[in-house]
Amino acid sequence: QVQIVESGGGLVQPGGSLRLSCAASGSIFSIYAMGWYRQAPGKQRELVASMTSGGTTNYADSVKGRFTISRDNAKNTVDLQMNSLKPEDTAVYYCNADLRTYLGDSFRQYWGQGTQVTVSS
């Protein structure tokens, strides 16, 4: 089994900062990419930021320059530092890992349970 656990959400004022953390554990052979998605009420889930095991990053245009993703491959963790937060960043944030559980397996998507981020004065 694989567990994806997020932490760090909460309520913050516009212009403030939050840091989200995620850890993958369990029967993991290797992880290709880890990242963060978000889903606001009435909207589709969207990619926020991701990072491959080689360090290649991908950011949504709406968060470039404000959010920074970091990853520890040895610990199977990924963090998202969110600065200059805006009300439109309010959403449930989900951690995602693209991993395989044994050498012959295909890479599959695993998701955390989500953590709420609310940006409001």
PDB file of C-alpha atoms in Angstrom:
ATOM      1  CA  GLN A   1       0.000   0.000   0.000  1.00  0.00           C
ATOM      2  CA  VAL A   2       0.973   3.590  -0.609  1.00  0.00           C
ATOM      3  CA  GLN A   3       0.083   6.534   1.604  1.00  0.00           C
ATOM      4  CA  ILE A   4       0.202  10.165   0.522  1.00  0.00           C
ATOM      5  CA  VAL A   5      -0.195  12.567   3.430  1.00  0.00           C
ATOM      6  CA  GLU A   6      -0.386  16.353   3.208  1.00  0.00           C
ATOM      7  CA  SER A   7      -0.091  18.977   5.896  1.00  0.00           C
ATOM      8  CA  GLY A   8       0.156  22.729   6.253  1.00  0.00           C
ATOM      9  CA  GLY A   9      -3.099  24.172   4.977  1.00  0.00           C
ATOM     10  CA  GLY A  10      -5.063  26.842   6.783  1.00  0.00           C
ATOM     11  CA  LEU A  11      -6.423  30.362   6.746  1.00  0.00           C
ATOM     12  CA  VAL A  12      -4.192  33.243   5.703  1.00  0.00           C
ATOM     13  CA  GLN A  13      -4.744  36.879   4.795  1.00  0.00           C
ATOM     14  CA  PRO A  14      -4.132  38.136   1.248  1.00  0.00           C
ATOM     15  CA  GLY A  15      -0.444  38.751   0.733  1.00  0.00           C
ATOM     16  CA  GLY A  16       0.489  36.157   3.312  1.00  0.00           C
ATOM     17  CA  SER A  17       2.405  32.903   3.022  1.00  0.00           C
ATOM     18  CA  LEU A  18       1.812  29.227   3.681  1.00  0.00           C
ATOM     19  CA  ARG A  19       3.916  26.131   3.251  1.00  0.00           C
ATOM     20  CA  LEU A  20       2.397  22.797   2.304  1.00  0.00           C
ATOM     21  CA  SER A  21       4.202  19.535   2.900  1.00  0.00           C
ATOM     22  CA  CYS A  22       3.573  16.061   1.537  1.00  0.00           C
ATOM     23  CA  ALA A  23       5.124  12.689   2.274  1.00  0.00           C
ATOM     24  CA  ALA A  24       4.727   9.473   0.330  1.00  0.00           C
ATOM     25  CA  SER A  25       5.278   6.216   2.161  1.00  0.00           C
ATOM     26  CA  GLY A  26       4.611   2.494   1.928  1.00  0.00           C
ATOM     27  CA  SER A  27       5.438   0.071  -0.844  1.00  0.00           C
ATOM     28  CA  ILE A  28       7.284   2.459  -3.166  1.00  0.00           C
ATOM     29  CA  PHE A  29       9.924   1.332  -5.653  1.00  0.00           C
ATOM     30  CA  SER A  30      10.464   4.655  -7.379  1.00  0.00           C
ATOM     31  CA  ILE A  31       8.749   8.002  -7.867  1.00  0.00           C
ATOM     32  CA  TYR A  32       8.951   9.877 -11.144  1.00  0.00           C
ATOM     33  CA  ALA A  33       7.091  13.091 -10.382  1.00  0.00           C
ATOM     34  CA  MET A  34       5.542  14.661  -7.332  1.00  0.00           C
ATOM     35  CA  GLY A  35       3.390  17.723  -7.341  1.00  0.00           C
ATOM     36  CA  TRP A  36       0.452  19.737  -6.168  1.00  0.00           C
ATOM     37  CA  TYR A  37      -2.970  20.202  -7.677  1.00  0.00           C
ATOM     38  CA  ARG A  38      -5.857  22.289  -6.428  1.00  0.00           C
ATOM     39  CA  GLN A  39      -9.591  22.338  -6.800  1.00  0.00           C
ATOM     40  CA  ALA A  40     -11.771  25.330  -6.011  1.00  0.00           C
ATOM     41  CA  PRO A  41     -15.542  24.992  -5.539  1.00  0.00           C
ATOM     42  CA  GLY A  42     -17.292  24.523  -8.866  1.00  0.00           C
ATOM     43  CA  LYS A  43     -14.017  24.211 -10.769  1.00  0.00           C
ATOM     44  CA  GLN A  44     -11.946  21.393 -12.162  1.00  0.00           C
ATOM     45  CA  ARG A  45      -8.821  20.176 -10.451  1.00  0.00           C
ATOM     46  CA  GLU A  46      -5.782  21.913 -11.901  1.00  0.00           C
ATOM     47  CA  LEU A  47      -2.031  21.503 -11.725  1.00  0.00           C
ATOM     48  CA  VAL A  48      -0.292  24.006  -9.475  1.00  0.00           C
ATOM     49  CA  ALA A  49       3.292  22.783  -9.610  1.00  0.00           C
ATOM     50  CA  SER A  50       5.207  19.569 -10.151  1.00  0.00           C
ATOM     51  CA  MET A  51       8.784  18.354 -10.077  1.00  0.00           C
ATOM     52  CA  THR A  52      10.347  15.266 -11.628  1.00  0.00           C
ATOM     53  CA  SER A  53      12.990  13.165  -9.933  1.00  0.00           C
ATOM     54  CA  GLY A  54      15.528  14.897 -12.160  1.00  0.00           C
ATOM     55  CA  GLY A  55      14.497  18.325 -10.923  1.00  0.00           C
ATOM     56  CA  THR A  56      12.434  19.555 -13.846  1.00  0.00           C
ATOM     57  CA  THR A  57       9.641  21.816 -12.629  1.00  0.00           C
ATOM     58  CA  ASN A  58       6.334  22.858 -14.090  1.00  0.00           C
ATOM     59  CA  TYR A  59       4.187  25.682 -12.730  1.00  0.00           C
ATOM     60  CA  ALA A  60       0.751  26.992 -13.542  1.00  0.00           C
ATOM     61  CA  ASP A  61       1.005  30.479 -15.032  1.00  0.00           C
ATOM     62  CA  SER A  62      -1.159  31.844 -12.242  1.00  0.00           C
ATOM     63  CA  VAL A  63       1.403  30.927  -9.550  1.00  0.00           C
ATOM     64  CA  LYS A  64       4.717  31.589 -11.307  1.00  0.00           C
ATOM     65  CA  GLY A  65       6.886  33.900  -9.271  1.00  0.00           C
ATOM     66  CA  ARG A  66       4.810  33.355  -6.131  1.00  0.00           C
ATOM     67  CA  PHE A  67       4.953  29.604  -5.449  1.00  0.00           C
ATOM     68  CA  THR A  68       8.038  27.410  -5.209  1.00  0.00           C
ATOM     69  CA  ILE A  69       8.070  23.629  -5.231  1.00  0.00           C
ATOM     70  CA  SER A  70      10.848  21.644  -3.628  1.00  0.00           C
ATOM     71  CA  ARG A  71      11.426  17.951  -3.289  1.00  0.00           C
ATOM     72  CA  ASP A  72      13.578  15.513  -1.315  1.00  0.00           C
ATOM     73  CA  ASN A  73      13.939  12.367  -3.417  1.00  0.00           C
ATOM     74  CA  ALA A  74      15.569  10.405  -0.596  1.00  0.00           C
ATOM     75  CA  LYS A  75      12.676  11.101   1.772  1.00  0.00           C
ATOM     76  CA  ASN A  76       9.884  10.976  -0.826  1.00  0.00           C
ATOM     77  CA  THR A  77       8.639  14.377   0.204  1.00  0.00           C
ATOM     78  CA  VAL A  78       7.530  17.463  -1.675  1.00  0.00           C
ATOM     79  CA  ASP A  79       6.828  20.941  -0.338  1.00  0.00           C
ATOM     80  CA  LEU A  80       5.053  23.943  -1.797  1.00  0.00           C
ATOM     81  CA  GLN A  81       6.025  27.380  -0.531  1.00  0.00           C
ATOM     82  CA  MET A  82       3.219  29.799  -1.326  1.00  0.00           C
ATOM     83  CA  ASN A  83       3.907  33.531  -1.066  1.00  0.00           C
ATOM     84  CA  SER A  84       1.858  36.597  -1.947  1.00  0.00           C
ATOM     85  CA  LEU A  85      -1.302  34.589  -1.644  1.00  0.00           C
ATOM     86  CA  LYS A  86      -4.471  35.855  -3.286  1.00  0.00           C
ATOM     87  CA  PRO A  87      -8.130  35.076  -2.603  1.00  0.00           C
ATOM     88  CA  GLU A  88      -8.244  33.202  -5.903  1.00  0.00           C
ATOM     89  CA  ASP A  89      -5.701  30.748  -4.504  1.00  0.00           C
ATOM     90  CA  THR A  90      -8.401  29.463  -2.154  1.00  0.00           C
ATOM     91  CA  ALA A  91      -8.926  25.773  -2.852  1.00  0.00           C
ATOM     92  CA  VAL A  92      -8.352  22.276  -1.608  1.00  0.00           C
ATOM     93  CA  TYR A  93      -4.762  21.380  -2.427  1.00  0.00           C
ATOM     94  CA  TYR A  94      -3.910  17.796  -3.276  1.00  0.00           C
ATOM     95  CA  CYS A  95      -0.527  16.149  -3.324  1.00  0.00           C
ATOM     96  CA  ASN A  96       0.132  13.808  -6.218  1.00  0.00           C
ATOM     97  CA  ALA A  97       2.829  11.219  -6.827  1.00  0.00           C
ATOM     98  CA  ASP A  98       3.514   9.367 -10.051  1.00  0.00           C
ATOM     99  CA  LEU A  99       5.155   6.198  -8.824  1.00  0.00           C
ATOM    100  CA  ARG A 100       5.570   2.467  -9.192  1.00  0.00           C
ATOM    101  CA  THR A 101       5.502  -0.072  -6.418  1.00  0.00           C
ATOM    102  CA  TYR A 102       7.901  -2.640  -7.925  1.00  0.00           C
ATOM    103  CA  LEU A 103      10.398  -2.887 -10.774  1.00  0.00           C
ATOM    104  CA  GLY A 104       8.055  -4.304 -13.423  1.00  0.00           C
ATOM    105  CA  ASP A 105       5.102  -2.106 -12.490  1.00  0.00           C
ATOM    106  CA  SER A 106       3.686   0.770 -14.481  1.00  0.00           C
ATOM    107  CA  PHE A 107       3.804   4.243 -13.061  1.00  0.00           C
ATOM    108  CA  ARG A 108       0.473   5.156 -11.454  1.00  0.00           C
ATOM    109  CA  GLN A 109      -1.012   8.284  -9.931  1.00  0.00           C
ATOM    110  CA  TYR A 110      -1.549   8.391  -6.180  1.00  0.00           C
ATOM    111  CA  TRP A 111      -3.345  11.183  -4.374  1.00  0.00           C
ATOM    112  CA  GLY A 112      -3.476  12.572  -0.880  1.00  0.00           C
ATOM    113  CA  GLN A 113      -6.687  13.409   0.918  1.00  0.00           C
ATOM    114  CA  GLY A 114      -6.318  17.153   0.331  1.00  0.00           C
ATOM    115  CA  THR A 115      -5.729  20.132   2.578  1.00  0.00           C
ATOM    116  CA  GLN A 116      -7.784  23.321   2.602  1.00  0.00           C
ATOM    117  CA  VAL A 117      -6.131  26.655   1.864  1.00  0.00           C
ATOM    118  CA  THR A 118      -8.281  29.723   2.416  1.00  0.00           C
ATOM    119  CA  VAL A 119      -7.050  33.210   1.573  1.00  0.00           C
ATOM    120  CA  SER A 120      -9.321  35.808   3.098  1.00  0.00           C
ATOM    121  CA  SER A 121      -9.247  38.963   5.152  1.00  0.00           C
TER     122      SER A 121
END
